[in-house]
Coordinates of C-alpha atoms and ligand atoms in Angstrom, one line a residue:
M27 CA 111.0 33.1 143.9
Y28 CA 113.6 31.2 145.9
T29 CA 112.5 29.6 149.1
K30 CA 114.6 29.7 152.2
T31 CA 115.4 26.4 153.8
A32 CA 113.6 27.6 157.0
E33 CA 110.4 28.0 155.1
V34 CA 110.5 24.6 153.4
P35 CA 108.4 22.8 156.2
K36 CA 105.6 25.2 155.4
K37 CA 105.5 24.1 151.8
K38 CA 104.5 20.4 152.2
G39 CA 103.4 18.9 148.9
K40 CA 104.4 22.0 146.9
E41 CA 107.2 22.6 144.5
V42 CA 110.1 24.8 145.7
K43 CA 113.2 26.3 144.2
L44 CA 116.3 26.6 146.6
R45 CA 119.8 27.9 146.4
G46 CA 122.7 27.6 148.6
W47 CA 125.7 25.4 149.3
V48 CA 126.3 21.6 149.5
H49 CA 126.7 21.2 153.3
R50 CA 126.9 17.4 153.2
L51 CA 126.9 15.0 150.3
R52 CA 126.2 11.2 150.5
Q53 CA 125.7 8.6 147.9
L54 CA 123.4 5.7 148.7
G55 CA 122.5 3.2 146.0
D56 CA 121.5 5.2 142.9
K57 CA 120.7 8.3 144.9
Y58 CA 122.5 11.3 146.2
F59 CA 121.5 12.8 149.6
V60 CA 122.4 16.5 149.4
V61 CA 122.1 18.6 152.5
L62 CA 121.7 22.2 151.2
R63 CA 122.7 25.2 153.4
D64 CA 121.6 28.7 153.1
S65 CA 121.5 31.7 155.5
T66 CA 118.6 30.1 157.5
G67 CA 119.9 26.7 158.1
I68 CA 119.9 23.3 156.3
I69 CA 117.5 21.1 154.4
Q70 CA 117.9 17.6 152.9
A71 CA 117.3 16.9 149.2
V72 CA 117.3 13.6 147.4
V73 CA 118.3 13.5 143.7
T74 CA 119.3 10.9 141.1
P75 CA 122.6 11.5 139.2
D76 CA 120.8 12.1 135.8
K77 CA 119.1 15.3 137.3
I78 CA 122.4 16.8 138.3
K79 CA 123.9 19.4 135.9
G80 CA 127.7 19.8 136.6
K81 CA 130.2 18.3 139.0
I82 CA 128.9 18.1 142.5
D83 CA 131.1 18.2 145.7
T84 CA 130.9 19.4 149.2
E85 CA 130.5 23.1 149.3
A86 CA 129.6 23.6 145.7
S87 CA 127.0 26.3 145.3
I88 CA 123.9 24.9 143.8
E89 CA 120.3 25.7 142.7
L90 CA 117.7 23.1 143.0
T91 CA 114.0 22.5 142.3
G92 CA 111.8 19.9 143.8
K93 CA 108.8 18.7 145.7
V94 CA 108.6 19.0 149.6
V95 CA 107.7 15.7 151.5
E96 CA 107.5 14.9 155.1
D97 CA 110.4 12.7 156.3
K98 CA 110.9 12.4 160.1
R99 CA 114.5 11.2 159.6
A100 CA 115.6 14.4 157.7
P101 CA 116.8 17.6 159.4
R102 CA 113.7 19.7 160.2
G103 CA 111.4 16.6 159.4
F104 CA 111.2 17.5 155.7
E105 CA 113.0 16.5 152.5
V106 CA 112.9 17.9 149.0
Q107 CA 112.7 15.4 146.1
A108 CA 114.7 17.2 143.5
T109 CA 113.7 17.2 139.8
D110 CA 116.5 19.4 138.8
L111 CA 120.0 20.4 140.4
K112 CA 122.3 22.8 138.9
V113 CA 125.9 23.4 140.0
I114 CA 126.6 27.2 140.0
G115 CA 130.2 27.3 141.5
E116 CA 132.2 24.1 141.6
S117 CA 134.1 23.1 144.7
A118 CA 137.4 21.3 144.7
S119 CA 137.1 17.8 146.0
D120 CA 139.6 18.3 148.9
W121 CA 137.2 20.2 151.3
P122 CA 139.3 20.1 154.5
F123 CA 136.6 19.4 157.0
H124 CA 136.1 16.0 155.5
R125 CA 139.0 15.1 157.8
Y126 CA 139.2 15.2 161.6
K127 CA 138.4 18.7 162.9
S128 CA 140.7 20.0 165.7
T129 CA 140.4 23.4 167.4
E130 CA 143.6 24.6 165.6
M131 CA 142.2 23.5 162.3
E132 CA 139.1 25.5 162.9
L133 CA 141.2 28.5 163.6
D134 CA 143.8 28.1 160.9
L135 CA 141.0 27.5 158.3
R136 CA 138.7 30.1 159.8
H137 CA 137.8 31.5 156.4
L138 CA 136.3 28.2 155.5
W139 CA 135.1 27.1 159.0
V140 CA 132.8 30.3 159.3
R141 CA 130.5 28.3 157.0
S142 CA 129.9 25.7 159.8
T143 CA 126.3 25.8 161.1
K144 CA 127.8 26.1 164.6
I145 CA 129.2 29.5 163.8
Q146 CA 126.3 30.4 161.7
D147 CA 123.9 30.0 164.6
V148 CA 126.1 31.9 167.0
L149 CA 126.6 34.8 164.6
R150 CA 122.9 35.1 163.9
V151 CA 122.1 35.2 167.7
K152 CA 124.9 37.7 168.2
A153 CA 123.6 40.0 165.5
K154 CA 120.0 40.0 166.8
M155 CA 121.3 40.5 170.4
I156 CA 123.0 43.7 169.2
S157 CA 119.8 44.7 167.5
G158 CA 118.0 44.2 170.8
F159 CA 120.5 46.4 172.6
R160 CA 120.2 49.2 170.0
H161 CA 116.4 49.0 170.1
F162 CA 116.3 49.3 173.9
L163 CA 118.9 52.2 174.0
D164 CA 117.0 53.9 171.3
E165 CA 113.7 53.7 173.1
E166 CA 115.5 55.1 176.2
D167 CA 116.7 58.1 174.2
F168 CA 120.4 57.3 174.1
C169 CA 122.3 58.8 171.2
E170 CA 124.9 56.5 169.5
V171 CA 128.4 58.1 169.3
A172 CA 131.6 56.9 167.9
P173 CA 134.7 57.4 170.0
P174 CA 138.2 57.3 168.3
I175 CA 140.1 54.0 168.1
F176 CA 143.7 55.7 167.9
V177 CA 144.2 57.4 171.3
S178 CA 147.0 59.1 173.3
A179 CA 146.5 57.7 176.7
A180 CA 145.2 54.6 178.7
C181 CA 141.7 54.3 180.0
E182 CA 142.2 51.0 181.7
G183 CA 145.9 50.9 182.7
G184 CA 149.1 50.6 180.8
S185 CA 149.6 46.8 181.1
T186 CA 147.1 45.9 178.4
L187 CA 147.7 48.8 176.0
F188 CA 148.6 48.2 172.5
E189 CA 151.1 50.7 171.2
V190 CA 151.2 51.4 167.4
P191 CA 153.6 53.6 165.4
Y192 CA 152.0 56.8 164.3
F193 CA 153.9 59.0 161.8
G194 CA 157.1 59.0 163.7
G195 CA 155.5 59.1 167.1
K196 CA 153.3 56.7 168.9
A197 CA 149.6 56.1 169.5
Y198 CA 147.6 53.4 171.2
L199 CA 144.6 51.3 170.4
S200 CA 141.6 52.2 172.4
Q201 CA 140.8 49.9 175.4
S202 CA 137.5 51.8 175.9
G203 CA 135.7 54.7 174.5
Q204 CA 134.5 55.8 177.9
L205 CA 136.5 59.0 178.5
Y206 CA 135.4 60.3 175.1
S207 CA 131.8 59.4 175.7
E208 CA 131.9 61.3 179.0
S209 CA 133.0 64.4 177.1
M210 CA 129.8 64.2 174.8
L211 CA 127.3 64.3 177.9
P212 CA 127.0 68.0 178.1
A213 CA 125.8 67.9 174.5
L214 CA 123.8 64.7 174.5
E215 CA 123.3 63.6 178.1
K216 CA 122.8 59.9 177.4
V217 CA 125.1 58.3 174.8
Y218 CA 126.4 54.9 173.9
A219 CA 129.3 53.6 171.8
L220 CA 129.4 50.1 170.2
A221 CA 133.0 49.6 169.0
P222 CA 135.9 47.2 169.1
S223 CA 138.3 47.5 172.1
F224 CA 141.7 46.2 172.2
R225 CA 143.6 44.6 175.1
A226 CA 147.1 43.3 174.9
E227 CA 146.1 40.5 177.2
K228 CA 149.0 38.1 177.8
S229 CA 146.6 35.7 179.6
R230 CA 145.3 32.8 177.5
T231 CA 142.0 32.0 179.1
R232 CA 138.6 30.9 177.8
R233 CA 137.2 34.5 178.1
H234 CA 140.0 36.7 176.8
V235 CA 140.7 38.0 173.2
T236 CA 142.9 40.9 172.2
E237 CA 140.0 42.4 170.2
Y238 CA 136.4 42.4 171.3
W239 CA 133.1 44.3 170.9
H240 CA 132.4 46.7 173.6
L241 CA 129.0 48.3 174.3
E242 CA 129.4 51.4 176.5
P243 CA 126.6 53.5 177.7
E244 CA 127.3 56.7 179.6
M245 CA 124.7 58.8 181.4
A246 CA 124.5 62.3 182.9
W247 CA 122.6 62.8 186.1
T248 CA 123.0 59.1 187.1
D249 CA 124.4 57.4 190.2
W250 CA 125.9 54.0 190.6
K251 CA 122.5 52.4 191.6
Q252 CA 120.6 53.8 188.7
N253 CA 123.6 52.5 186.6
I254 CA 123.0 49.0 187.8
D255 CA 119.3 49.3 187.1
L256 CA 120.1 50.2 183.6
Q257 CA 122.4 47.2 183.1
E258 CA 119.8 44.8 184.3
S259 CA 117.1 46.3 182.1
L260 CA 119.3 46.4 179.0
L261 CA 120.4 42.8 179.3
K262 CA 116.8 41.6 180.1
A263 CA 115.5 43.5 177.1
S264 CA 118.0 41.8 174.9
I265 CA 117.0 38.4 176.2
T266 CA 113.4 39.2 175.7
F267 CA 114.2 40.5 172.2
L268 CA 115.7 37.1 171.4
L269 CA 113.0 35.0 173.0
D270 CA 109.9 36.8 171.8
K271 CA 111.0 38.5 168.5
N272 CA 113.5 35.9 167.1
P273 CA 112.6 32.5 168.6
E274 CA 113.7 30.8 165.3
L275 CA 117.2 31.7 166.0
L276 CA 117.2 29.6 169.1
E277 CA 116.0 26.5 167.2
N278 CA 119.3 24.8 167.9
Y279 CA 119.4 26.0 171.5
Q280 CA 116.3 24.5 172.9
D281 CA 118.2 23.5 176.0
R282 CA 118.9 27.2 176.9
L283 CA 115.2 28.4 177.0
T284 CA 114.4 27.5 180.6
E285 CA 117.4 29.5 182.0
L286 CA 116.8 32.4 179.7
E287 CA 113.2 32.5 180.8
K288 CA 114.2 32.5 184.4
W289 CA 116.8 35.2 183.9
R290 CA 114.5 37.7 182.4
K291 CA 111.7 37.2 185.0
E292 CA 113.6 37.2 188.3
K293 CA 115.3 40.1 190.0
W294 CA 119.1 39.9 189.8
I295 CA 121.4 39.9 192.8
R296 CA 123.5 42.9 194.1
I297 CA 126.1 42.4 196.9
R298 CA 129.1 44.3 198.1
Y299 CA 132.5 43.2 197.4
D300 CA 133.3 42.6 201.2
E301 CA 130.1 40.6 201.5
A302 CA 131.1 38.6 198.4
I303 CA 134.5 37.8 199.9
E304 CA 132.9 36.6 203.2
L305 CA 130.5 34.5 201.3
L306 CA 133.3 32.9 199.2
K307 CA 135.3 32.2 202.3
T308 CA 132.5 30.8 204.6
K309 CA 130.1 29.1 202.2
L310 CA 131.6 28.7 198.7
K311 CA 134.9 26.7 199.4
F312 CA 137.4 29.5 199.0
P313 CA 138.8 29.4 202.6
K314 CA 141.7 31.6 201.7
A315 CA 139.7 34.5 200.3
K316 CA 140.3 37.8 202.0
L317 CA 139.8 41.5 201.7
G318 CA 142.0 42.9 199.0
D319 CA 141.9 39.9 196.7
D320 CA 140.8 40.5 193.2
L321 CA 138.0 38.0 192.1
G322 CA 139.0 35.5 189.5
T323 CA 136.9 33.6 187.1
K324 CA 136.5 30.8 189.5
E325 CA 135.3 32.9 192.3
E326 CA 132.9 35.0 190.0
I327 CA 131.3 31.8 188.6
A328 CA 131.0 30.4 192.1
L329 CA 128.9 33.5 192.9
T330 CA 126.6 33.2 189.9
D331 CA 126.2 29.4 190.6
H332 CA 125.4 30.1 194.2
F333 CA 122.7 32.7 193.3
D334 CA 121.7 30.9 190.1
T335 CA 121.6 34.2 188.2
F336 CA 123.5 37.4 187.4
V337 CA 125.3 39.0 190.3
A338 CA 126.3 42.7 190.6
V339 CA 129.3 43.0 192.9
T340 CA 129.5 46.6 194.1
H341 CA 132.0 48.7 196.2
Y342 CA 135.4 47.3 195.2
P343 CA 138.6 48.5 196.9
R344 CA 139.8 51.8 195.5
D345 CA 143.3 50.6 194.7
M346 CA 142.0 47.6 192.6
K347 CA 139.9 49.8 190.2
A348 CA 140.6 52.6 187.7
F349 CA 141.3 56.2 188.4
Y350 CA 138.1 57.6 187.1
M351 CA 135.9 55.8 189.6
K352 CA 134.2 57.9 192.3
V353 CA 135.2 57.0 195.8
D354 CA 132.5 56.4 198.4
E355 CA 132.2 59.5 200.5
K356 CA 131.0 57.3 203.4
D357 CA 134.2 55.3 203.4
P358 CA 137.0 56.2 200.8
K359 CA 138.4 52.7 200.9
W360 CA 135.8 51.7 198.4
V361 CA 134.6 53.0 195.0
L362 CA 131.1 53.4 193.7
S363 CA 131.6 50.6 191.1
N364 CA 130.2 47.4 190.1
D365 CA 131.2 44.4 188.1
L366 CA 128.3 42.3 186.8
M367 CA 129.0 38.6 186.8
G368 CA 127.2 36.5 184.1
P369 CA 126.5 32.8 184.7
H370 CA 128.9 30.4 183.2
V371 CA 131.5 33.2 182.4
G372 CA 132.0 35.6 185.3
E373 CA 132.6 39.3 184.7
I374 CA 130.6 40.6 181.7
I375 CA 130.3 44.3 182.7
G376 CA 132.8 46.8 184.4
A377 CA 130.8 49.9 185.7
S378 CA 131.0 52.9 187.9
E379 CA 129.9 56.2 188.9
R380 CA 132.5 58.7 187.7
E381 CA 134.6 61.1 189.7
W382 CA 133.0 64.3 188.5
K383 CA 134.9 66.9 190.8
H384 CA 138.1 68.3 189.4
D385 CA 140.3 68.1 192.4
L386 CA 139.2 64.7 193.5
L387 CA 139.9 63.3 190.0
L388 CA 143.3 64.9 190.1
E389 CA 144.0 63.2 193.5
N390 CA 142.9 59.9 192.1
M391 CA 145.3 60.2 189.1
K392 CA 148.2 60.8 191.5
I393 CA 147.3 57.8 193.6
H394 CA 147.2 55.8 190.3
K395 CA 150.6 57.2 189.3
L396 CA 149.1 58.8 186.1
N397 CA 150.5 61.9 184.6
P398 CA 147.8 64.6 184.7
K399 CA 149.3 66.1 181.5
D400 CA 148.3 63.0 179.5
Y401 CA 144.7 63.5 180.7
A402 CA 144.5 67.4 180.4
W403 CA 141.5 67.4 178.1
Y404 CA 139.7 64.9 180.4
L405 CA 140.3 67.1 183.5
D406 CA 138.9 70.1 181.5
L407 CA 135.5 68.2 181.4
R408 CA 135.5 68.8 185.2
K409 CA 136.2 72.5 184.8
Y410 CA 133.3 73.4 182.6
G411 CA 129.9 72.4 184.2
S412 CA 130.5 68.9 185.4
V413 CA 127.6 66.8 186.7
P414 CA 127.2 63.4 188.5
H415 CA 127.3 60.7 185.8
S416 CA 127.9 57.0 185.4
G417 CA 128.5 54.4 182.8
F418 CA 129.5 50.9 182.0
G419 CA 131.2 48.7 179.4
L420 CA 129.7 45.3 178.3
G421 CA 131.7 42.7 176.7
I422 CA 129.4 41.5 173.9
E423 CA 131.2 38.2 173.4
R424 CA 131.2 37.5 177.3
F425 CA 127.4 38.1 177.4
L426 CA 126.9 35.8 174.5
M427 CA 128.8 33.1 176.2
S428 CA 126.5 33.3 179.1
V429 CA 123.4 33.3 177.0
L430 CA 124.3 30.4 174.9
K431 CA 126.5 28.7 177.7
L432 CA 129.5 28.6 175.4
E433 CA 132.7 27.1 176.5
H434 CA 135.2 29.3 174.8
I435 CA 135.1 33.0 173.6
R436 CA 136.5 31.9 170.3
E437 CA 133.1 30.5 169.5
T438 CA 131.6 34.0 169.6
L439 CA 133.8 35.6 166.9
P440 CA 134.3 34.8 163.3
Y441 CA 137.9 35.7 163.5
P442 CA 139.0 35.7 167.1
R443 CA 142.3 37.4 167.8
F444 CA 144.7 36.0 170.4
M445 CA 148.4 36.7 171.3
N446 CA 149.6 34.2 168.7
R447 CA 146.9 34.7 166.0
T448 CA 146.1 37.4 163.5
Y449 CA 145.7 34.9 160.5
P450 CA 143.5 34.5 158.6
Ligands
4AD22 O1 136.0 46.1 183.0 P1 136.6 46.8 181.8 O2 138.1 46.9 181.6 O3 136.0 48.3 181.8 C1 136.2 49.3 180.9 O4 136.8 49.3 180.0 C2 135.4 50.5 181.3 N1 136.0 51.7 180.8 C3 134.0 50.4 180.6 C4 133.1 51.5 180.9 O5 132.7 51.7 182.0 N2 132.6 52.2 179.8 O6 136.0 46.2 180.4 C5 134.5 46.2 180.3 C6 134.2 44.8 179.9 C7 134.5 43.5 180.8 O7 133.7 43.5 181.8 C8 134.5 42.4 179.8 O8 133.2 42.0 179.5 C9 135.0 43.0 178.5 O9 134.8 44.4 178.6 N3 136.5 42.7 178.4 C10 136.9 41.7 177.5 N4 136.2 40.8 176.7 C11 137.0 39.9 176.1 N5 138.4 39.9 176.1 C12 139.0 40.8 176.9 N6 140.4 40.7 176.8 C13 138.3 41.7 177.6 N7 138.6 42.7 178.5 C14 137.5 43.3 178.9
MG23 MG1 136.8 44.9 184.5

């Protein structure tokens, strides 16, 4: 019986009943212009004061009835001429976003700023993007699993590990569910986890938060090349899911459509780390780039700009990457890994074939100065019927930044967490 604002344009000349919140309020002569917001967006209504029941302010919740008329100047090209407007929940007259909006204010008052259409749009796209991932992984016979969040050892190195008190002892917050997902392969063969990961990142950059959403598929009987194939198909499928199944969510992102179409059609690029360094040095204005350097955001984006699409960089130096990665038998300087670089953001995926032989894994641990005792259970996995396997971790927020070309990761989370922020 209630019409959603998105449906209003289809009801030209008809009477509709709407409910939502007063997104904007303006008085002009003897009329009020009320922009009503609901979960599908906004629509403008005009109403005379005598039709309003209750005290109306920005962000009051309301119900209104009226006739739909075409009006090119209104958002969505239609307007509702209200014959009745009832205030359900009053709003105090000091709605803070009447004033100047700064980034700090948007973070300090996040509990109210989440109502902005900017966040609304991004969160709806994010939710469908995740549906797209699940849909694809389901079709490919992956089983969703839930790794623990409290863990006893690092997956990705000690420097970004959060320590928490744990009944007189200590535990850590998980940086990645990977090691646990690996343990489930002998039972389920193809699994994925979608969970928050925690990183005690001291770096304040446009692409780091301390808590992010991590999608981590892990596959038995899979090598590093097949792993990249899956990364490419998964991300392309989610772009297709958005473009074809949920085009209305991209209504306010029309400027993104051309690039998204291109990304889903074309083959993505794969180059080795040493080739990437050479390219950066000779063609991409990084004259100081040399073997052994880690790639930073600038270098990563230079690569995606150069190829104008996603770029998988493979075969990183062994000492730059995690202990669980399989070394290249052809040349043990390198590991069978890849990072996937997304346009506008850089690294969105970290991936590798895993070291599946017990003694080689033990040797890697020693090189990385890890105590094998802390990983005894993980070593066990290599004692009882180990198989070649691979997997990867996708930062959901990072990929969303690529897709919508967002400037800062804070735009992708309702409550982003940084070094200096856990409130609200
Ligand atoms: O490259 P990372 O550290 O890889 C792993 O954690 C592997 N164990 C994953 C796996 O193979 N299952 O992290 C994976 C991705 C990064 O590429 C990035 O997209 C995201 O997680 N990420 C972050 N996103 C936002 N803020 C941070 N501080 C992030 N740290 C990593
Ligand atoms: Mg990484």
